[in-house]
């Protein structure tokens, strides 16, 4: 216990526990990982909530994210400034949502953000093409990807505005139980 | 422009807004709010300068209609896309060359985006937040934590909310009882420490969970589909651990106390055959005593008969409920909406398995995905070519032939097993030859059964090549069905042999014989499983990588492996009655299988190429485990208990005409004790009574029927709502048409022209005035256009421009009619507005004409 006290106060740990899907130990481990990435910048003592942010470049090199084709988008979606600089709070938040304990509704909200590349609140054709490129490593020809994206919008767009709003997205994933398991 | 966090949107509804209905409700709420005080809290203003992360999200939940003209949208998005943006993702990015704050202040209040400073907004923020906090404070601690965890907000906001809720709570409790302040403090501390204790406990449980890390690694390397096999394996393992604990503590331990000595010799072959030495151990039914066990004189005794029957009975009841529970849960999660996207939409946005972290796996997955998409595209092209009648007939004939062949194979297998088993029994009864020969002979049957189980699926998979299914999903289902039929009919024929032939034969202790048979089957199946992963995966990989390069690395066949597990589990369940410690053996085997499969997977296999709908398959497997497997076991056990004569000379039930007699005798004894009259009553009126079961069945049928009707109703409801959504979409389009028409008709008024020029000078840097013009109209009904505000320019320029339309303001603020909260959806309301506005405009134009005429 003695070791824990130096990183977080009990109140902080309680708060983290209440706000995420993690246990005390896991939060401490997360802090360890966060600290590990930049030992010079991140202090060991977090009792005073220091304002430290790590750049995206460090975060996306974590083994958990390194191979994910959406890594940049994931980090950006969770960063408070939208540029991918994560404070420890954002960092914990990200893993909390990505953890298997998080409910689907929550994951859906963030997944929508991740797929919404241009942050216009809709998954439009450009977003879909981006997604497709990430998923297939740009192996499809331009025609093919346009065709696929058109089909996707046709299938999932219910209100006929030519792009997918969050309700379209939600409706779609409600029919795909494998989504983000 | 200050960046304080968005509190206005801490709407408690928000995270629940899964259904369209709630989204709609919210939309209408917002509309009504907008209408109620159009001047002092224009939503446009009030949402402008928050951090956009959450709101943006919530907007899209509520009213997904930012820009509705497809053509325009394309140009817009293309524009946005094309513009090199230093900061394309951020929520807080504002083009500083166009700060909109000053423009707000100069905007006349009679426009669409009426503004009156941040104060109104702040107050609404505060009230919203207070509402949430009050809501949260009224919840129990557990619920509150769950609600906070689910909020799609940043940690900072969540913590703020949490602290406020806690403050509120303490304040409340203090105001309730200022005098016992100390006491509440004390209680609070106790509650806190209790919670910490509970969290610690859950941490402990988590660390006890088996193979958590291994499962993560497998998931990371092979994806969810392969993971589902291992999860299923651990799930079965926990089942077996539970049943072992129950059997061991209530049946075996008492038996140890009463056990005599075992004088049979142990050679080692027994481990394989389960006969010989093991015959006289607690492993088998025959060894258990029928007496009551009393260690201390005159104390309560332990009735072995009752213990045996109740332990196994209760175990099966618990199994039944846990299976039904997990099945229902799985169904609810995965089959709620049977209408699935077979097409591309699901594929594109839902397919990525975020579990995968391994580089090779990612590459492979990406490759598979692109081929799949290409295939889907080519299929889409060829789908139009309808098959001719002749071709269809050929298809059907092939399917029929395949089915006849597979069923025929199954029948042949069953006959083979049947005659072999009868032969086996004869051999056993004769008992000539040496002991060793006899024991070896008993192994013939299990080896043949396992061989059939191993080889016939390969034959079936050859059939797959002949039948060309249109959808791979159908192929998976058909193959699974065939394999299940095969495995279950083999087990069925064995059960028939055990219950009808072995049980009536003149053996000394038929239950032990059956127990041994099952033991051998389980052991041999385990060995074949090991051999299967050695030959099927290891040797196959060697061949695939060294000799025949085009074969490649084998895929991990999830369906075959899972069906194997289901088969073994069925055997174990049947065996529990005849050999109560069979679960222990099964635990060991499952442990070994887990590690062997893991190593074999890591070394030899690659993830399956086909789309594997993991969650639906898991549901299917749990269902299979329940339906032919567990219900079959239940009926076998029921027949054994109610119908068959237990052996005369062995086992706890020796000397009874049927096993259930033990219970009825116990009840007879109990009738003498007035204190346990209720047990007797329950027995006579509930368990033995036909009426009770009749009534129960009727009630259950009625309930089922009611639920069925509810489901039907819901289906209709869903369809209607779906249609409504589509209609709303059309409404929107129509409304936009109207608005455009209105705009066209009002454009040529001279005053406006001047203004638009003025406007275009301010905004020409970014967009041509025409486009902006349209945008203004688009954004008018949905003031929620978050991204555009965020994407600066166009919006920042908006207020002065909108000010130039005095007549448009007529249909927005200050109209008494619209101040009444409306229950109608916002869209049709807005449509009415558009119509009226247009009429007004036309009237004005007429007036002007008249004036001209007069002058």
PDB file of N, CA, C and O in Angstrom, chain A residues 14 18-20 23 73 76-80 93 100 106 112-113 115 117 119-121 130 132 134-135 137 139 151 158-159 161 163 166 178 180, chain B residues 5 53 56-57 61 64 66-67 73 81 88-89 149-150 153-155 158 162 195-196 203 216 344 348-349 354 366 370 613 615 722 729 787:
ATOM      1  N   UNK A  14     -10.300   6.376  -5.811  1.00  0.00           N
ATOM      2  CA  UNK A  14     -11.748   6.135  -5.758  1.00  0.00           C
ATOM      3  C   UNK A  14     -12.435   6.794  -6.940  1.00  0.00           C
ATOM      4  O   UNK A  14     -13.315   6.206  -7.566  1.00  0.00           O
ATOM      5  N   UNK A  18     -14.545   5.037  -9.831  1.00  0.00           N
ATOM      6  CA  UNK A  18     -15.950   5.336 -10.094  1.00  0.00           C
ATOM      7  C   UNK A  18     -16.182   5.759 -11.538  1.00  0.00           C
ATOM      8  O   UNK A  18     -17.268   5.597 -12.054  1.00  0.00           O
ATOM      9  N   UNK A  19     -15.162   6.317 -12.128  1.00  0.00           N
ATOM     10  CA  UNK A  19     -15.378   6.882 -13.454  1.00  0.00           C
ATOM     11  C   UNK A  19     -14.930   5.961 -14.582  1.00  0.00           C
ATOM     12  O   UNK A  19     -15.181   6.248 -15.738  1.00  0.00           O
ATOM     13  N   UNK A  20     -14.236   4.902 -14.264  1.00  0.00           N
ATOM     14  CA  UNK A  20     -13.789   4.002 -15.328  1.00  0.00           C
ATOM     15  C   UNK A  20     -14.210   2.577 -14.986  1.00  0.00           C
ATOM     16  O   UNK A  20     -14.817   2.331 -13.962  1.00  0.00           O
ATOM     17  N   UNK A  23     -10.077  -1.386 -11.956  1.00  0.00           N
ATOM     18  CA  UNK A  23      -9.841  -1.523 -10.520  1.00  0.00           C
ATOM     19  C   UNK A  23      -8.621  -0.689 -10.180  1.00  0.00           C
ATOM     20  O   UNK A  23      -7.899  -0.197 -11.049  1.00  0.00           O
ATOM     21  N   UNK A  73      -6.684   7.808 -35.178  1.00  0.00           N
ATOM     22  CA  UNK A  73      -8.037   8.291 -34.916  1.00  0.00           C
ATOM     23  C   UNK A  73      -8.455   7.985 -33.485  1.00  0.00           C
ATOM     24  O   UNK A  73      -9.132   8.787 -32.843  1.00  0.00           O
ATOM     25  N   UNK A  76      -6.783  10.449 -31.231  1.00  0.00           N
ATOM     26  CA  UNK A  76      -7.361  11.784 -31.416  1.00  0.00           C
ATOM     27  C   UNK A  76      -8.750  11.882 -30.803  1.00  0.00           C
ATOM     28  O   UNK A  76      -9.093  12.879 -30.183  1.00  0.00           O
ATOM     29  N   UNK A  77      -9.528  10.832 -30.973  1.00  0.00           N
ATOM     30  CA  UNK A  77     -10.887  10.899 -30.455  1.00  0.00           C
ATOM     31  C   UNK A  77     -10.903  11.025 -28.940  1.00  0.00           C
ATOM     32  O   UNK A  77     -11.841  11.543 -28.377  1.00  0.00           O
ATOM     33  N   UNK A  78      -9.875  10.512 -28.317  1.00  0.00           N
ATOM     34  CA  UNK A  78      -9.897  10.554 -26.864  1.00  0.00           C
ATOM     35  C   UNK A  78      -9.145  11.742 -26.301  1.00  0.00           C
ATOM     36  O   UNK A  78      -9.214  11.999 -25.110  1.00  0.00           O
ATOM     37  N   UNK A  79      -8.412  12.435 -27.142  1.00  0.00           N
ATOM     38  CA  UNK A  79      -7.645  13.535 -26.581  1.00  0.00           C
ATOM     39  C   UNK A  79      -8.558  14.731 -26.408  1.00  0.00           C
ATOM     40  O   UNK A  79      -9.473  14.964 -27.194  1.00  0.00           O
ATOM     41  N   UNK A  80      -8.255  15.489 -25.372  1.00  0.00           N
ATOM     42  CA  UNK A  80      -9.127  16.595 -25.050  1.00  0.00           C
ATOM     43  C   UNK A  80      -8.986  17.718 -26.081  1.00  0.00           C
ATOM     44  O   UNK A  80      -9.935  18.419 -26.381  1.00  0.00           O
ATOM     45  N   UNK A  93      -9.153   7.129 -19.763  1.00  0.00           N
ATOM     46  CA  UNK A  93     -10.448   7.125 -20.435  1.00  0.00           C
ATOM     47  C   UNK A  93     -10.435   6.220 -21.652  1.00  0.00           C
ATOM     48  O   UNK A  93     -11.338   5.418 -21.867  1.00  0.00           O
ATOM     49  N   UNK A 100     -13.001  -4.510 -22.179  1.00  0.00           N
ATOM     50  CA  UNK A 100     -14.153  -5.357 -22.510  1.00  0.00           C
ATOM     51  C   UNK A 100     -15.333  -5.117 -21.575  1.00  0.00           C
ATOM     52  O   UNK A 100     -16.450  -5.533 -21.883  1.00  0.00           O
ATOM     53  N   UNK A 106     -21.562   2.760 -25.158  1.00  0.00           N
ATOM     54  CA  UNK A 106     -20.445   3.676 -24.992  1.00  0.00           C
ATOM     55  C   UNK A 106     -19.428   3.475 -26.106  1.00  0.00           C
ATOM     56  O   UNK A 106     -18.927   4.430 -26.700  1.00  0.00           O
ATOM     57  N   UNK A 112     -18.052   5.768 -33.396  1.00  0.00           N
ATOM     58  CA  UNK A 112     -18.546   6.740 -34.360  1.00  0.00           C
ATOM     59  C   UNK A 112     -17.542   7.871 -34.523  1.00  0.00           C
ATOM     60  O   UNK A 112     -17.230   8.304 -35.628  1.00  0.00           O
ATOM     61  N   UNK A 113     -17.012   8.326 -33.403  1.00  0.00           N
ATOM     62  CA  UNK A 113     -16.009   9.385 -33.471  1.00  0.00           C
ATOM     63  C   UNK A 113     -14.791   8.934 -34.243  1.00  0.00           C
ATOM     64  O   UNK A 113     -14.214   9.683 -35.019  1.00  0.00           O
ATOM     65  N   UNK A 115     -14.553   6.691 -36.568  1.00  0.00           N
ATOM     66  CA  UNK A 115     -14.794   6.572 -37.999  1.00  0.00           C
ATOM     67  C   UNK A 115     -15.102   7.913 -38.651  1.00  0.00           C
ATOM     68  O   UNK A 115     -15.066   8.043 -39.863  1.00  0.00           O
ATOM     69  N   UNK A 117     -13.782  10.706 -39.647  1.00  0.00           N
ATOM     70  CA  UNK A 117     -12.434  11.226 -39.804  1.00  0.00           C
ATOM     71  C   UNK A 117     -12.393  12.750 -39.818  1.00  0.00           C
ATOM     72  O   UNK A 117     -11.511  13.353 -39.247  1.00  0.00           O
ATOM     73  N   UNK A 119     -14.449  14.783 -38.523  1.00  0.00           N
ATOM     74  CA  UNK A 119     -15.143  15.335 -37.359  1.00  0.00           C
ATOM     75  C   UNK A 119     -16.281  16.256 -37.733  1.00  0.00           C
ATOM     76  O   UNK A 119     -16.455  17.317 -37.147  1.00  0.00           O
ATOM     77  N   UNK A 120     -17.064  15.861 -38.710  1.00  0.00           N
ATOM     78  CA  UNK A 120     -18.204  16.704 -39.042  1.00  0.00           C
ATOM     79  C   UNK A 120     -19.487  16.114 -38.484  1.00  0.00           C
ATOM     80  O   UNK A 120     -20.579  16.495 -38.879  1.00  0.00           O
ATOM     81  N   UNK A 121     -19.331  15.136 -37.594  1.00  0.00           N
ATOM     82  CA  UNK A 121     -20.506  14.596 -36.942  1.00  0.00           C
ATOM     83  C   UNK A 121     -21.273  13.600 -37.789  1.00  0.00           C
ATOM     84  O   UNK A 121     -22.309  13.120 -37.388  1.00  0.00           O
ATOM     85  N   UNK A 130     -11.915   6.603 -46.340  1.00  0.00           N
ATOM     86  CA  UNK A 130     -10.777   6.553 -45.427  1.00  0.00           C
ATOM     87  C   UNK A 130     -10.742   5.249 -44.653  1.00  0.00           C
ATOM     88  O   UNK A 130      -9.710   4.603 -44.527  1.00  0.00           O
ATOM     89  N   UNK A 132     -12.160   2.486 -45.371  1.00  0.00           N
ATOM     90  CA  UNK A 132     -11.911   1.367 -46.273  1.00  0.00           C
ATOM     91  C   UNK A 132     -10.420   1.247 -46.567  1.00  0.00           C
ATOM     92  O   UNK A 132      -9.859   0.152 -46.560  1.00  0.00           O
ATOM     93  N   UNK A 134      -8.004   2.171 -44.688  1.00  0.00           N
ATOM     94  CA  UNK A 134      -7.316   1.672 -43.504  1.00  0.00           C
ATOM     95  C   UNK A 134      -7.535   0.179 -43.357  1.00  0.00           C
ATOM     96  O   UNK A 134      -6.663  -0.550 -42.913  1.00  0.00           O
ATOM     97  N   UNK A 135      -8.742  -0.249 -43.694  1.00  0.00           N
ATOM     98  CA  UNK A 135      -9.072  -1.656 -43.491  1.00  0.00           C
ATOM     99  C   UNK A 135      -8.385  -2.552 -44.502  1.00  0.00           C
ATOM    100  O   UNK A 135      -8.077  -3.696 -44.218  1.00  0.00           O
ATOM    101  N   UNK A 137      -5.693  -1.597 -46.512  1.00  0.00           N
ATOM    102  CA  UNK A 137      -4.358  -1.123 -46.913  1.00  0.00           C
ATOM    103  C   UNK A 137      -4.341  -0.693 -48.366  1.00  0.00           C
ATOM    104  O   UNK A 137      -3.427  -0.984 -49.117  1.00  0.00           O
ATOM    105  N   UNK A 139      -5.791  -1.549 -51.032  1.00  0.00           N
ATOM    106  CA  UNK A 139      -5.624  -2.528 -52.100  1.00  0.00           C
ATOM    107  C   UNK A 139      -6.742  -2.454 -53.125  1.00  0.00           C
ATOM    108  O   UNK A 139      -6.661  -3.084 -54.181  1.00  0.00           O
ATOM    109  N   UNK A 151     -22.576   1.740 -51.612  1.00  0.00           N
ATOM    110  CA  UNK A 151     -23.441   0.672 -51.134  1.00  0.00           C
ATOM    111  C   UNK A 151     -23.687   0.774 -49.637  1.00  0.00           C
ATOM    112  O   UNK A 151     -24.795   0.588 -49.163  1.00  0.00           O
ATOM    113  N   UNK A 158     -30.843   5.753 -43.286  1.00  0.00           N
ATOM    114  CA  UNK A 158     -32.281   5.577 -43.199  1.00  0.00           C
ATOM    115  C   UNK A 158     -33.041   6.847 -43.491  1.00  0.00           C
ATOM    116  O   UNK A 158     -34.163   6.818 -43.973  1.00  0.00           O
ATOM    117  N   UNK A 159     -32.441   7.979 -43.167  1.00  0.00           N
ATOM    118  CA  UNK A 159     -33.208   9.210 -43.351  1.00  0.00           C
ATOM    119  C   UNK A 159     -32.911   9.878 -44.694  1.00  0.00           C
ATOM    120  O   UNK A 159     -33.383  10.964 -44.960  1.00  0.00           O
ATOM    121  N   UNK A 161     -30.274  11.246 -46.097  1.00  0.00           N
ATOM    122  CA  UNK A 161     -29.487  12.462 -46.282  1.00  0.00           C
ATOM    123  C   UNK A 161     -28.127  12.168 -46.907  1.00  0.00           C
ATOM    124  O   UNK A 161     -27.265  13.034 -46.966  1.00  0.00           O
ATOM    125  N   UNK A 163     -25.664  10.392 -45.931  1.00  0.00           N
ATOM    126  CA  UNK A 163     -24.521  10.090 -45.066  1.00  0.00           C
ATOM    127  C   UNK A 163     -25.055   9.481 -43.787  1.00  0.00           C
ATOM    128  O   UNK A 163     -26.270   9.477 -43.558  1.00  0.00           O
ATOM    129  N   UNK A 166     -25.387   9.578 -36.367  1.00  0.00           N
ATOM    130  CA  UNK A 166     -25.152   8.628 -35.283  1.00  0.00           C
ATOM    131  C   UNK A 166     -26.293   7.636 -35.150  1.00  0.00           C
ATOM    132  O   UNK A 166     -26.084   6.470 -34.844  1.00  0.00           O
ATOM    133  N   UNK A 178     -21.373  -8.657 -33.561  1.00  0.00           N
ATOM    134  CA  UNK A 178     -19.935  -8.848 -33.402  1.00  0.00           C
ATOM    135  C   UNK A 178     -19.194  -7.540 -33.224  1.00  0.00           C
ATOM    136  O   UNK A 178     -18.003  -7.528 -33.006  1.00  0.00           O
ATOM    137  N   UNK A 180     -17.267  -4.662 -32.214  1.00  0.00           N
ATOM    138  CA  UNK A 180     -16.392  -4.224 -31.120  1.00  0.00           C
ATOM    139  C   UNK A 180     -16.471  -5.116 -29.901  1.00  0.00           C
ATOM    140  O   UNK A 180     -16.829  -4.668 -28.830  1.00  0.00           O
TER     141      UNK A 180
ATOM    142  N   UNK B   5     -16.180  23.533 -20.091  1.00  0.00           N
ATOM    143  CA  UNK B   5     -16.697  22.270 -20.580  1.00  0.00           C
ATOM    144  C   UNK B   5     -18.174  22.324 -20.770  1.00  0.00           C
ATOM    145  O   UNK B   5     -18.883  23.069 -20.123  1.00  0.00           O
ATOM    146  N   UNK B  53     -16.624  18.170 -28.008  1.00  0.00           N
ATOM    147  CA  UNK B  53     -16.555  16.714 -28.128  1.00  0.00           C
ATOM    148  C   UNK B  53     -17.871  16.032 -27.877  1.00  0.00           C
ATOM    149  O   UNK B  53     -18.329  15.245 -28.667  1.00  0.00           O
ATOM    150  N   UNK B  56     -21.169  17.368 -29.958  1.00  0.00           N
ATOM    151  CA  UNK B  56     -21.251  16.968 -31.337  1.00  0.00           C
ATOM    152  C   UNK B  56     -21.918  15.621 -31.411  1.00  0.00           C
ATOM    153  O   UNK B  56     -22.772  15.358 -32.209  1.00  0.00           O
ATOM    154  N   UNK B  57     -21.496  14.840 -30.522  1.00  0.00           N
ATOM    155  CA  UNK B  57     -22.059  13.511 -30.500  1.00  0.00           C
ATOM    156  C   UNK B  57     -23.545  13.553 -30.244  1.00  0.00           C
ATOM    157  O   UNK B  57     -24.337  12.969 -30.926  1.00  0.00           O
ATOM    158  N   UNK B  61     -27.046  12.407 -32.325  1.00  0.00           N
ATOM    159  CA  UNK B  61     -28.061  11.497 -31.832  1.00  0.00           C
ATOM    160  C   UNK B  61     -29.427  12.105 -32.056  1.00  0.00           C
ATOM    161  O   UNK B  61     -30.366  11.468 -32.485  1.00  0.00           O
ATOM    162  N   UNK B  64     -30.101  14.300 -36.800  1.00  0.00           N
ATOM    163  CA  UNK B  64     -29.029  14.078 -37.770  1.00  0.00           C
ATOM    164  C   UNK B  64     -29.329  14.756 -39.074  1.00  0.00           C
ATOM    165  O   UNK B  64     -29.598  14.119 -40.078  1.00  0.00           O
ATOM    166  N   UNK B  66     -27.640  17.791 -40.463  1.00  0.00           N
ATOM    167  CA  UNK B  66     -26.875  19.003 -40.697  1.00  0.00           C
ATOM    168  C   UNK B  66     -27.122  19.570 -42.070  1.00  0.00           C
ATOM    169  O   UNK B  66     -27.824  20.550 -42.215  1.00  0.00           O
ATOM    170  N   UNK B  67     -26.636  18.949 -43.042  1.00  0.00           N
ATOM    171  CA  UNK B  67     -26.895  19.467 -44.377  1.00  0.00           C
ATOM    172  C   UNK B  67     -27.659  18.405 -45.128  1.00  0.00           C
ATOM    173  O   UNK B  67     -27.309  17.255 -45.113  1.00  0.00           O
ATOM    174  N   UNK B  73     -23.974  18.828 -50.036  1.00  0.00           N
ATOM    175  CA  UNK B  73     -23.168  18.114 -49.056  1.00  0.00           C
ATOM    176  C   UNK B  73     -21.855  17.669 -49.672  1.00  0.00           C
ATOM    177  O   UNK B  73     -20.802  17.817 -49.093  1.00  0.00           O
ATOM    178  N   UNK B  81     -12.738  18.710 -47.004  1.00  0.00           N
ATOM    179  CA  UNK B  81     -11.720  17.675 -47.127  1.00  0.00           C
ATOM    180  C   UNK B  81     -10.485  18.249 -47.775  1.00  0.00           C
ATOM    181  O   UNK B  81      -9.370  17.994 -47.400  1.00  0.00           O
ATOM    182  N   UNK B  88      -7.300  19.324 -38.242  1.00  0.00           N
ATOM    183  CA  UNK B  88      -8.559  18.846 -38.799  1.00  0.00           C
ATOM    184  C   UNK B  88      -9.431  18.097 -37.801  1.00  0.00           C
ATOM    185  O   UNK B  88     -10.609  17.920 -38.044  1.00  0.00           O
ATOM    186  N   UNK B  89      -8.884  17.637 -36.746  1.00  0.00           N
ATOM    187  CA  UNK B  89      -9.699  16.768 -35.895  1.00  0.00           C
ATOM    188  C   UNK B  89     -10.200  17.458 -34.653  1.00  0.00           C
ATOM    189  O   UNK B  89     -11.086  16.993 -33.997  1.00  0.00           O
ATOM    190  N   UNK B 149     -19.817   5.870 -15.146  1.00  0.00           N
ATOM    191  CA  UNK B 149     -18.880   5.157 -16.018  1.00  0.00           C
ATOM    192  C   UNK B 149     -19.329   5.197 -17.471  1.00  0.00           C
ATOM    193  O   UNK B 149     -18.528   5.231 -18.384  1.00  0.00           O
ATOM    194  N   UNK B 150     -20.639   5.187 -17.637  1.00  0.00           N
ATOM    195  CA  UNK B 150     -21.152   5.114 -18.999  1.00  0.00           C
ATOM    196  C   UNK B 150     -21.174   6.450 -19.716  1.00  0.00           C
ATOM    197  O   UNK B 150     -21.459   6.514 -20.897  1.00  0.00           O
ATOM    198  N   UNK B 153     -17.908  11.088 -21.613  1.00  0.00           N
ATOM    199  CA  UNK B 153     -17.275  12.375 -21.342  1.00  0.00           C
ATOM    200  C   UNK B 153     -15.824  12.151 -21.002  1.00  0.00           C
ATOM    201  O   UNK B 153     -15.393  11.029 -20.795  1.00  0.00           O
ATOM    202  N   UNK B 154     -15.111  13.257 -20.928  1.00  0.00           N
ATOM    203  CA  UNK B 154     -13.728  13.103 -20.522  1.00  0.00           C
ATOM    204  C   UNK B 154     -13.679  12.851 -19.034  1.00  0.00           C
ATOM    205  O   UNK B 154     -14.609  13.135 -18.292  1.00  0.00           O
ATOM    206  N   UNK B 155     -12.538  12.318 -18.646  1.00  0.00           N
ATOM    207  CA  UNK B 155     -12.357  11.967 -17.241  1.00  0.00           C
ATOM    208  C   UNK B 155     -12.549  13.179 -16.348  1.00  0.00           C
ATOM    209  O   UNK B 155     -13.174  13.095 -15.299  1.00  0.00           O
ATOM    210  N   UNK B 158     -16.126  13.858 -15.865  1.00  0.00           N
ATOM    211  CA  UNK B 158     -16.759  12.828 -15.054  1.00  0.00           C
ATOM    212  C   UNK B 158     -16.408  13.003 -13.589  1.00  0.00           C
ATOM    213  O   UNK B 158     -17.240  12.859 -12.712  1.00  0.00           O
ATOM    214  N   UNK B 162     -18.837  13.702 -10.537  1.00  0.00           N
ATOM    215  CA  UNK B 162     -18.842  12.787  -9.407  1.00  0.00           C
ATOM    216  C   UNK B 162     -18.675  13.565  -8.100  1.00  0.00           C
ATOM    217  O   UNK B 162     -19.401  13.356  -7.133  1.00  0.00           O
ATOM    218  N   UNK B 195     -16.808  -0.168   0.599  1.00  0.00           N
ATOM    219  CA  UNK B 195     -16.688  -0.174  -0.854  1.00  0.00           C
ATOM    220  C   UNK B 195     -15.282  -0.522  -1.292  1.00  0.00           C
ATOM    221  O   UNK B 195     -15.064  -1.249  -2.248  1.00  0.00           O
ATOM    222  N   UNK B 196     -14.331   0.011  -0.536  1.00  0.00           N
ATOM    223  CA  UNK B 196     -12.947  -0.298  -0.894  1.00  0.00           C
ATOM    224  C   UNK B 196     -12.695  -1.784  -0.731  1.00  0.00           C
ATOM    225  O   UNK B 196     -12.020  -2.411  -1.552  1.00  0.00           O
ATOM    226  N   UNK B 203     -11.208  -7.384  -7.300  1.00  0.00           N
ATOM    227  CA  UNK B 203      -9.881  -7.481  -7.893  1.00  0.00           C
ATOM    228  C   UNK B 203      -9.334  -8.889  -7.718  1.00  0.00           C
ATOM    229  O   UNK B 203      -8.773  -9.479  -8.641  1.00  0.00           O
ATOM    230  N   UNK B 216      -6.144 -13.219 -23.579  1.00  0.00           N
ATOM    231  CA  UNK B 216      -5.876 -11.925 -24.223  1.00  0.00           C
ATOM    232  C   UNK B 216      -4.885 -12.101 -25.366  1.00  0.00           C
ATOM    233  O   UNK B 216      -5.058 -11.521 -26.442  1.00  0.00           O
ATOM    234  N   UNK B 344     -22.494  -4.762 -47.192  1.00  0.00           N
ATOM    235  CA  UNK B 344     -21.210  -4.136 -46.964  1.00  0.00           C
ATOM    236  C   UNK B 344     -21.171  -3.235 -45.743  1.00  0.00           C
ATOM    237  O   UNK B 344     -20.123  -3.043 -45.169  1.00  0.00           O
ATOM    238  N   UNK B 348     -17.998  -3.056 -43.366  1.00  0.00           N
ATOM    239  CA  UNK B 348     -17.030  -1.978 -43.345  1.00  0.00           C
ATOM    240  C   UNK B 348     -16.849  -1.384 -41.953  1.00  0.00           C
ATOM    241  O   UNK B 348     -15.736  -1.201 -41.491  1.00  0.00           O
ATOM    242  N   UNK B 349     -17.932  -1.106 -41.306  1.00  0.00           N
ATOM    243  CA  UNK B 349     -17.796  -0.346 -40.070  1.00  0.00           C
ATOM    244  C   UNK B 349     -17.777  -1.229 -38.835  1.00  0.00           C
ATOM    245  O   UNK B 349     -17.395  -0.784 -37.769  1.00  0.00           O
ATOM    246  N   UNK B 354     -11.044  -5.061 -32.863  1.00  0.00           N
ATOM    247  CA  UNK B 354     -10.097  -4.226 -32.143  1.00  0.00           C
ATOM    248  C   UNK B 354      -9.238  -5.016 -31.168  1.00  0.00           C
ATOM    249  O   UNK B 354      -8.361  -4.491 -30.520  1.00  0.00           O
ATOM    250  N   UNK B 366      -6.312  -7.621 -42.925  1.00  0.00           N
ATOM    251  CA  UNK B 366      -6.535  -6.604 -43.952  1.00  0.00           C
ATOM    252  C   UNK B 366      -6.598  -7.239 -45.335  1.00  0.00           C
ATOM    253  O   UNK B 366      -7.442  -6.888 -46.154  1.00  0.00           O
ATOM    254  N   UNK B 370      -9.842  -7.270 -47.863  1.00  0.00           N
ATOM    255  CA  UNK B 370      -9.908  -6.705 -49.209  1.00  0.00           C
ATOM    256  C   UNK B 370     -10.369  -7.759 -50.203  1.00  0.00           C
ATOM    257  O   UNK B 370     -11.152  -7.451 -51.105  1.00  0.00           O
ATOM    258  N   UNK B 613     -18.930 -15.249 -37.638  1.00  0.00           N
ATOM    259  CA  UNK B 613     -19.755 -14.381 -36.805  1.00  0.00           C
ATOM    260  C   UNK B 613     -19.709 -14.920 -35.390  1.00  0.00           C
ATOM    261  O   UNK B 613     -20.576 -15.660 -34.952  1.00  0.00           O
ATOM    262  N   UNK B 615     -20.166 -14.014 -32.285  1.00  0.00           N
ATOM    263  CA  UNK B 615     -21.166 -13.980 -31.217  1.00  0.00           C
ATOM    264  C   UNK B 615     -22.365 -14.853 -31.563  1.00  0.00           C
ATOM    265  O   UNK B 615     -22.923 -15.548 -30.708  1.00  0.00           O
ATOM    266  N   UNK B 722     -39.639   2.343 -38.465  1.00  0.00           N
ATOM    267  CA  UNK B 722     -38.688   2.399 -39.562  1.00  0.00           C
ATOM    268  C   UNK B 722     -39.258   3.207 -40.719  1.00  0.00           C
ATOM    269  O   UNK B 722     -38.592   4.078 -41.281  1.00  0.00           O
ATOM    270  N   UNK B 729     -37.273  11.570 -43.275  1.00  0.00           N
ATOM    271  CA  UNK B 729     -36.217  11.939 -44.206  1.00  0.00           C
ATOM    272  C   UNK B 729     -36.798  12.635 -45.425  1.00  0.00           C
ATOM    273  O   UNK B 729     -36.309  13.678 -45.859  1.00  0.00           O
ATOM    274  N   UNK B 787     -20.368  20.981 -36.575  1.00  0.00           N
ATOM    275  CA  UNK B 787     -19.087  20.986 -37.271  1.00  0.00           C
ATOM    276  C   UNK B 787     -18.856  22.264 -38.028  1.00  0.00           C
ATOM    277  O   UNK B 787     -17.737  22.734 -38.113  1.00  0.00           O
TER     278      UNK B 787
END
